[in-house]
DNA sequence: CTCCTATAGCTTTTT
DNA sequence: GCTATAGGAG
């Protein structure tokens, strides 16, 4: 228990053991930030602080999970489980469910994801007879989101000169009305969007001092990771909860603040000193991750930003290689160069695929890289883009679950009322909706209201609606009486979803089927493990956990040894031996959206800093002179960021990298090729026929565990589970097809699994 | 009401 | 290049 303090450097140790009073930990990239946070919590626990008195907030589920695992390894799983540790969104969702009634919400409120919110906005815009070309759902959504994150409720919005001015200026003066309707719709439907989870927490704390009192009394110690990424809403929650015990420890790095677009305020960390009197400052400046070259190069560029807390990040690792810079003629060539380099590096250094990461600014860039990697037969995994939970078939299934848990969830209802097709079309829904509006009731209550017979629908249509609502009511009873998995299977069958997938024999249809099954498998695992732990395992409970999950959270065992493809944003907090940053061109990185303002540009620079500092050994930067955008060829020049890195840390590679004239003096190099190319963003028709590479529709993640059928699994065998990893079979029981195996997993502990669902792979 | 085809519009970044 | 929507035929 004591040895956890060993191996910490003096600065880290100070940050760990000084647990009383406010603390600001400025943690440079790779300086062991997570380690300090974990140890600090372990230290608190060793001083007999009860785990449920510690609140620890992160931004991603992944970060929370990792930290919890590390702590569990020190203090044991039982203790760790009592910690209040999770993302802002999940922790405050938990609190909001407990206190929902006080805000007039059902505690079974469901969550709208971004798409649901946009759909709702779209229908409001339509109802208000506004032009959806002007009031684009995405833009309106971000205005509303920004307001919510600044705690500006609809009423305040109308009085907010600046916001109203901006809306008038962008010719969208009625956004505040849309906002107001949006909020009342959500309230009426018993749903919250992502921002509501934080906003409503603030409202709860403000309107119910007793509730606030309860929680601020409970949380003796509060820890916040990535503090530079908090928005006003999050900032205020932390401040309120911390005002009693004042043991607020925030950890962050202003140089890595990259989320201003979703309301993050870098000022929160810059102003910590003003908010928390008598705070202590701890600076972690030694980078344990990267070579000196990488750290120095990253420093040389981040110092170009004006607004930052002074610190000197340094490395004592070997000097290392210079940053390689590749130049390609086209995006396709860029992909091939990178793929080739990965292949060669891996051979030369005897590295594994998981040591490599390919980072880009935009998700769309992944495609071209995928093509190249596939051509070279290199295995990869992609994070981001359309995640598992955003796939249509998965969302459809989840919509059924949502509707059953909360029948007023209108986006869920609209999504599936005619899916699979049951003859309830647009006209019918318009009638039903307008009636619902006229009596100011949710659609669902209209459906089950006898008055529906008088709204001008014919008998056939009424019967279809009736059949649908009967079905949903039946599902509702199941959800109350059955565990999640059984209810989910009933719903999949009863709704006709399963039949729909089964009868579709096309490649895509099979993919949908596999995804739907994968979802059911997930529910099966959830149901079993909750049962074991003696916790609730209804479908509602499953839905609660899943609504805030993202792609990042589903780490598959089979994906372990693969090249990682992700956006730079998604890579924050991660590290890889070899990092490739691709598409480093003007207009791309920095993004053309950001180059107008200093603020935007500085954030892009920080983002670039994040990209560089992901690497342990080698950074490779590449850019292409031309690339396909919207199916059209466009030209770009290299990013200014390449020029901003001190030249002595760069190694310009490849024959085509520079015009002959620029070869002599290194200082002239970049200037000459920066000015030489055609303006960024200019597009023109290709003069030649660009060969189209048809993308074979290979699923990004494959779910088949080929070869070993689970039926011959015996006691004592080593097996591999896609989520739990490696484990040993302790016991096999039950008759086919319901054979159960008890497996002890190295990382996940003992689990009981139904062999027909758990895709176990036999290892030896 | 459903299915099919043409076309507009599009790209930050994520909980 | 891709996807979401609108419009038209059955």
PDB file of C-alpha atoms in Angstrom, chain A residues 461-610:
ATOM      1  CA  UNK A 461     -55.363   3.494 -40.385  1.00  0.00           C
ATOM      2  CA  UNK A 462     -56.829   3.624 -36.894  1.00  0.00           C
ATOM      3  CA  UNK A 463     -56.425  -0.098 -36.639  1.00  0.00           C
ATOM      4  CA  UNK A 464     -52.777   0.107 -37.656  1.00  0.00           C
ATOM      5  CA  UNK A 465     -52.128   2.736 -35.014  1.00  0.00           C
ATOM      6  CA  UNK A 466     -53.950   0.650 -32.476  1.00  0.00           C
ATOM      7  CA  UNK A 467     -51.901  -2.424 -33.312  1.00  0.00           C
ATOM      8  CA  UNK A 468     -48.747  -0.392 -32.883  1.00  0.00           C
ATOM      9  CA  UNK A 469     -49.670   1.082 -29.521  1.00  0.00           C
ATOM     10  CA  UNK A 470     -50.852  -2.290 -28.244  1.00  0.00           C
ATOM     11  CA  UNK A 471     -47.525  -3.746 -29.213  1.00  0.00           C
ATOM     12  CA  UNK A 472     -45.594  -1.043 -27.392  1.00  0.00           C
ATOM     13  CA  UNK A 473     -47.717  -1.458 -24.284  1.00  0.00           C
ATOM     14  CA  UNK A 474     -47.021  -5.143 -24.360  1.00  0.00           C
ATOM     15  CA  UNK A 475     -43.305  -4.381 -24.556  1.00  0.00           C
ATOM     16  CA  UNK A 476     -43.625  -2.035 -21.618  1.00  0.00           C
ATOM     17  CA  UNK A 477     -44.880  -4.828 -19.429  1.00  0.00           C
ATOM     18  CA  UNK A 478     -42.024  -7.061 -20.531  1.00  0.00           C
ATOM     19  CA  UNK A 479     -39.467  -4.466 -19.667  1.00  0.00           C
ATOM     20  CA  UNK A 480     -40.894  -4.276 -16.186  1.00  0.00           C
ATOM     21  CA  UNK A 481     -40.943  -7.990 -15.615  1.00  0.00           C
ATOM     22  CA  UNK A 482     -38.028  -9.386 -17.617  1.00  0.00           C
ATOM     23  CA  UNK A 483     -34.284  -8.883 -17.487  1.00  0.00           C
ATOM     24  CA  UNK A 484     -32.825  -6.693 -20.224  1.00  0.00           C
ATOM     25  CA  UNK A 485     -31.765  -9.450 -22.555  1.00  0.00           C
ATOM     26  CA  UNK A 486     -35.061 -11.323 -22.570  1.00  0.00           C
ATOM     27  CA  UNK A 487     -37.014  -8.137 -23.061  1.00  0.00           C
ATOM     28  CA  UNK A 488     -34.708  -7.055 -25.864  1.00  0.00           C
ATOM     29  CA  UNK A 489     -35.130 -10.351 -27.690  1.00  0.00           C
ATOM     30  CA  UNK A 490     -38.903 -10.120 -27.348  1.00  0.00           C
ATOM     31  CA  UNK A 491     -38.816  -6.621 -28.760  1.00  0.00           C
ATOM     32  CA  UNK A 492     -36.517  -7.562 -31.615  1.00  0.00           C
ATOM     33  CA  UNK A 493     -38.889 -10.356 -32.578  1.00  0.00           C
ATOM     34  CA  UNK A 494     -42.209  -8.724 -31.748  1.00  0.00           C
ATOM     35  CA  UNK A 495     -41.424  -5.521 -33.591  1.00  0.00           C
ATOM     36  CA  UNK A 496     -40.550  -7.383 -36.746  1.00  0.00           C
ATOM     37  CA  UNK A 497     -37.016  -6.021 -36.697  1.00  0.00           C
ATOM     38  CA  UNK A 498     -35.438  -9.435 -36.655  1.00  0.00           C
ATOM     39  CA  UNK A 499     -37.549 -10.674 -39.545  1.00  0.00           C
ATOM     40  CA  UNK A 500     -36.666  -7.561 -41.489  1.00  0.00           C
ATOM     41  CA  UNK A 501     -32.963  -8.181 -41.068  1.00  0.00           C
ATOM     42  CA  UNK A 502     -33.223 -11.886 -41.719  1.00  0.00           C
ATOM     43  CA  UNK A 503     -35.056 -11.563 -45.009  1.00  0.00           C
ATOM     44  CA  UNK A 504     -32.494  -9.117 -46.340  1.00  0.00           C
ATOM     45  CA  UNK A 505     -29.816 -11.290 -47.897  1.00  0.00           C
ATOM     46  CA  UNK A 506     -27.746  -8.506 -49.429  1.00  0.00           C
ATOM     47  CA  UNK A 507     -24.257  -7.832 -48.128  1.00  0.00           C
ATOM     48  CA  UNK A 508     -25.406  -4.693 -46.346  1.00  0.00           C
ATOM     49  CA  UNK A 509     -28.390  -6.569 -44.977  1.00  0.00           C
ATOM     50  CA  UNK A 510     -26.113  -9.154 -43.458  1.00  0.00           C
ATOM     51  CA  UNK A 511     -24.013  -6.422 -41.960  1.00  0.00           C
ATOM     52  CA  UNK A 512     -27.130  -4.972 -40.365  1.00  0.00           C
ATOM     53  CA  UNK A 513     -28.059  -8.356 -39.020  1.00  0.00           C
ATOM     54  CA  UNK A 514     -24.599  -8.758 -37.521  1.00  0.00           C
ATOM     55  CA  UNK A 515     -24.771  -5.360 -35.880  1.00  0.00           C
ATOM     56  CA  UNK A 516     -28.182  -6.061 -34.449  1.00  0.00           C
ATOM     57  CA  UNK A 517     -26.905  -9.337 -33.065  1.00  0.00           C
ATOM     58  CA  UNK A 518     -23.876  -7.616 -31.683  1.00  0.00           C
ATOM     59  CA  UNK A 519     -26.164  -5.255 -29.837  1.00  0.00           C
ATOM     60  CA  UNK A 520     -28.117  -8.167 -28.406  1.00  0.00           C
ATOM     61  CA  UNK A 521     -24.858  -9.810 -27.379  1.00  0.00           C
ATOM     62  CA  UNK A 522     -23.916  -6.659 -25.564  1.00  0.00           C
ATOM     63  CA  UNK A 523     -27.231  -6.676 -23.752  1.00  0.00           C
ATOM     64  CA  UNK A 524     -26.728 -10.326 -22.889  1.00  0.00           C
ATOM     65  CA  UNK A 525     -23.368  -9.558 -21.335  1.00  0.00           C
ATOM     66  CA  UNK A 526     -24.821  -6.625 -19.478  1.00  0.00           C
ATOM     67  CA  UNK A 527     -27.677  -8.714 -18.154  1.00  0.00           C
ATOM     68  CA  UNK A 528     -25.439 -11.523 -16.966  1.00  0.00           C
ATOM     69  CA  UNK A 529     -22.835  -9.370 -15.325  1.00  0.00           C
ATOM     70  CA  UNK A 530     -25.379  -7.191 -13.539  1.00  0.00           C
ATOM     71  CA  UNK A 531     -27.143 -10.280 -12.318  1.00  0.00           C
ATOM     72  CA  UNK A 532     -23.894 -11.581 -10.915  1.00  0.00           C
ATOM     73  CA  UNK A 533     -23.221  -8.342  -9.148  1.00  0.00           C
ATOM     74  CA  UNK A 534     -26.751  -8.391  -7.808  1.00  0.00           C
ATOM     75  CA  UNK A 535     -27.623  -5.094  -9.453  1.00  0.00           C
ATOM     76  CA  UNK A 536     -30.640  -4.087 -11.507  1.00  0.00           C
ATOM     77  CA  UNK A 537     -30.566  -5.502 -14.977  1.00  0.00           C
ATOM     78  CA  UNK A 538     -33.654  -4.228 -16.719  1.00  0.00           C
ATOM     79  CA  UNK A 539     -33.605  -2.836 -20.204  1.00  0.00           C
ATOM     80  CA  UNK A 540     -34.029   0.618 -18.723  1.00  0.00           C
ATOM     81  CA  UNK A 541     -30.795   0.132 -16.819  1.00  0.00           C
ATOM     82  CA  UNK A 542     -29.022  -0.969 -19.951  1.00  0.00           C
ATOM     83  CA  UNK A 543     -30.276   2.031 -21.860  1.00  0.00           C
ATOM     84  CA  UNK A 544     -29.071   4.345 -19.144  1.00  0.00           C
ATOM     85  CA  UNK A 545     -25.542   3.085 -19.485  1.00  0.00           C
ATOM     86  CA  UNK A 546     -25.494   2.986 -23.231  1.00  0.00           C
ATOM     87  CA  UNK A 547     -26.870   6.405 -24.040  1.00  0.00           C
ATOM     88  CA  UNK A 548     -23.621   8.147 -23.267  1.00  0.00           C
ATOM     89  CA  UNK A 549     -21.297   5.610 -24.803  1.00  0.00           C
ATOM     90  CA  UNK A 550     -19.259   6.305 -27.861  1.00  0.00           C
ATOM     91  CA  UNK A 551     -17.055   4.441 -30.208  1.00  0.00           C
ATOM     92  CA  UNK A 552     -14.014   5.099 -28.079  1.00  0.00           C
ATOM     93  CA  UNK A 553     -15.512   2.981 -25.385  1.00  0.00           C
ATOM     94  CA  UNK A 554     -15.756  -0.253 -27.248  1.00  0.00           C
ATOM     95  CA  UNK A 555     -12.290  -1.708 -27.252  1.00  0.00           C
ATOM     96  CA  UNK A 556     -12.338  -5.040 -28.929  1.00  0.00           C
ATOM     97  CA  UNK A 557      -9.883  -7.731 -28.035  1.00  0.00           C
ATOM     98  CA  UNK A 558      -9.474  -8.648 -31.695  1.00  0.00           C
ATOM     99  CA  UNK A 559      -8.460  -5.078 -32.447  1.00  0.00           C
ATOM    100  CA  UNK A 560      -5.529  -5.142 -30.128  1.00  0.00           C
ATOM    101  CA  UNK A 561      -2.710  -5.427 -32.580  1.00  0.00           C
ATOM    102  CA  UNK A 562      -3.796  -2.985 -35.224  1.00  0.00           C
ATOM    103  CA  UNK A 563      -2.778   0.407 -36.507  1.00  0.00           C
ATOM    104  CA  UNK A 564      -4.914   3.100 -34.914  1.00  0.00           C
ATOM    105  CA  UNK A 565      -6.663   5.649 -37.121  1.00  0.00           C
ATOM    106  CA  UNK A 566      -8.295   8.593 -35.421  1.00  0.00           C
ATOM    107  CA  UNK A 567      -8.701  12.345 -35.360  1.00  0.00           C
ATOM    108  CA  UNK A 568      -6.204  14.360 -33.386  1.00  0.00           C
ATOM    109  CA  UNK A 569      -8.987  15.282 -30.993  1.00  0.00           C
ATOM    110  CA  UNK A 570      -9.711  11.668 -30.265  1.00  0.00           C
ATOM    111  CA  UNK A 571      -6.018  10.986 -29.708  1.00  0.00           C
ATOM    112  CA  UNK A 572      -5.677  13.341 -26.789  1.00  0.00           C
ATOM    113  CA  UNK A 573      -4.482  11.482 -23.742  1.00  0.00           C
ATOM    114  CA  UNK A 574      -3.140   8.562 -25.764  1.00  0.00           C
ATOM    115  CA  UNK A 575       0.395   7.671 -26.751  1.00  0.00           C
ATOM    116  CA  UNK A 576       2.024   5.667 -29.509  1.00  0.00           C
ATOM    117  CA  UNK A 577       5.588   4.860 -30.457  1.00  0.00           C
ATOM    118  CA  UNK A 578       5.158   6.029 -34.031  1.00  0.00           C
ATOM    119  CA  UNK A 579       2.783   8.792 -34.961  1.00  0.00           C
ATOM    120  CA  UNK A 580       1.887   9.848 -38.478  1.00  0.00           C
ATOM    121  CA  UNK A 581       0.120  13.151 -38.910  1.00  0.00           C
ATOM    122  CA  UNK A 582      -1.373  13.309 -42.363  1.00  0.00           C
ATOM    123  CA  UNK A 583      -2.942  16.047 -44.446  1.00  0.00           C
ATOM    124  CA  UNK A 584      -0.879  18.779 -42.842  1.00  0.00           C
ATOM    125  CA  UNK A 585      -1.916  21.416 -45.338  1.00  0.00           C
ATOM    126  CA  UNK A 586      -3.223  24.939 -45.190  1.00  0.00           C
ATOM    127  CA  UNK A 587      -6.986  24.843 -44.974  1.00  0.00           C
ATOM    128  CA  UNK A 588      -6.850  21.344 -43.623  1.00  0.00           C
ATOM    129  CA  UNK A 589      -4.664  21.692 -40.567  1.00  0.00           C
ATOM    130  CA  UNK A 590      -5.146  24.489 -39.588  1.00  0.00           C
ATOM    131  CA  UNK A 591      -8.737  24.081 -40.670  1.00  0.00           C
ATOM    132  CA  UNK A 592     -10.016  26.717 -43.064  1.00  0.00           C
ATOM    133  CA  UNK A 593     -12.777  27.411 -40.534  1.00  0.00           C
ATOM    134  CA  UNK A 594     -10.225  28.538 -37.993  1.00  0.00           C
ATOM    135  CA  UNK A 595      -7.669  30.607 -39.860  1.00  0.00           C
ATOM    136  CA  UNK A 596      -9.728  33.791 -39.758  1.00  0.00           C
ATOM    137  CA  UNK A 597      -9.171  34.504 -36.096  1.00  0.00           C
ATOM    138  CA  UNK A 598      -6.148  34.420 -33.821  1.00  0.00           C
ATOM    139  CA  UNK A 599      -8.155  32.520 -31.288  1.00  0.00           C
ATOM    140  CA  UNK A 600      -9.093  29.869 -33.785  1.00  0.00           C
ATOM    141  CA  UNK A 601      -5.579  29.613 -35.063  1.00  0.00           C
ATOM    142  CA  UNK A 602      -4.093  29.295 -31.606  1.00  0.00           C
ATOM    143  CA  UNK A 603      -6.469  26.441 -30.884  1.00  0.00           C
ATOM    144  CA  UNK A 604      -5.405  24.723 -34.084  1.00  0.00           C
ATOM    145  CA  UNK A 605      -1.821  25.184 -32.997  1.00  0.00           C
ATOM    146  CA  UNK A 606      -2.586  23.582 -29.671  1.00  0.00           C
ATOM    147  CA  UNK A 607      -4.231  20.768 -31.551  1.00  0.00           C
ATOM    148  CA  UNK A 608      -1.091  20.330 -33.591  1.00  0.00           C
ATOM    149  CA  UNK A 609       0.864  20.340 -30.357  1.00  0.00           C
ATOM    150  CA  UNK A 610      -1.352  17.566 -29.072  1.00  0.00           C
TER     151      UNK A 610
END
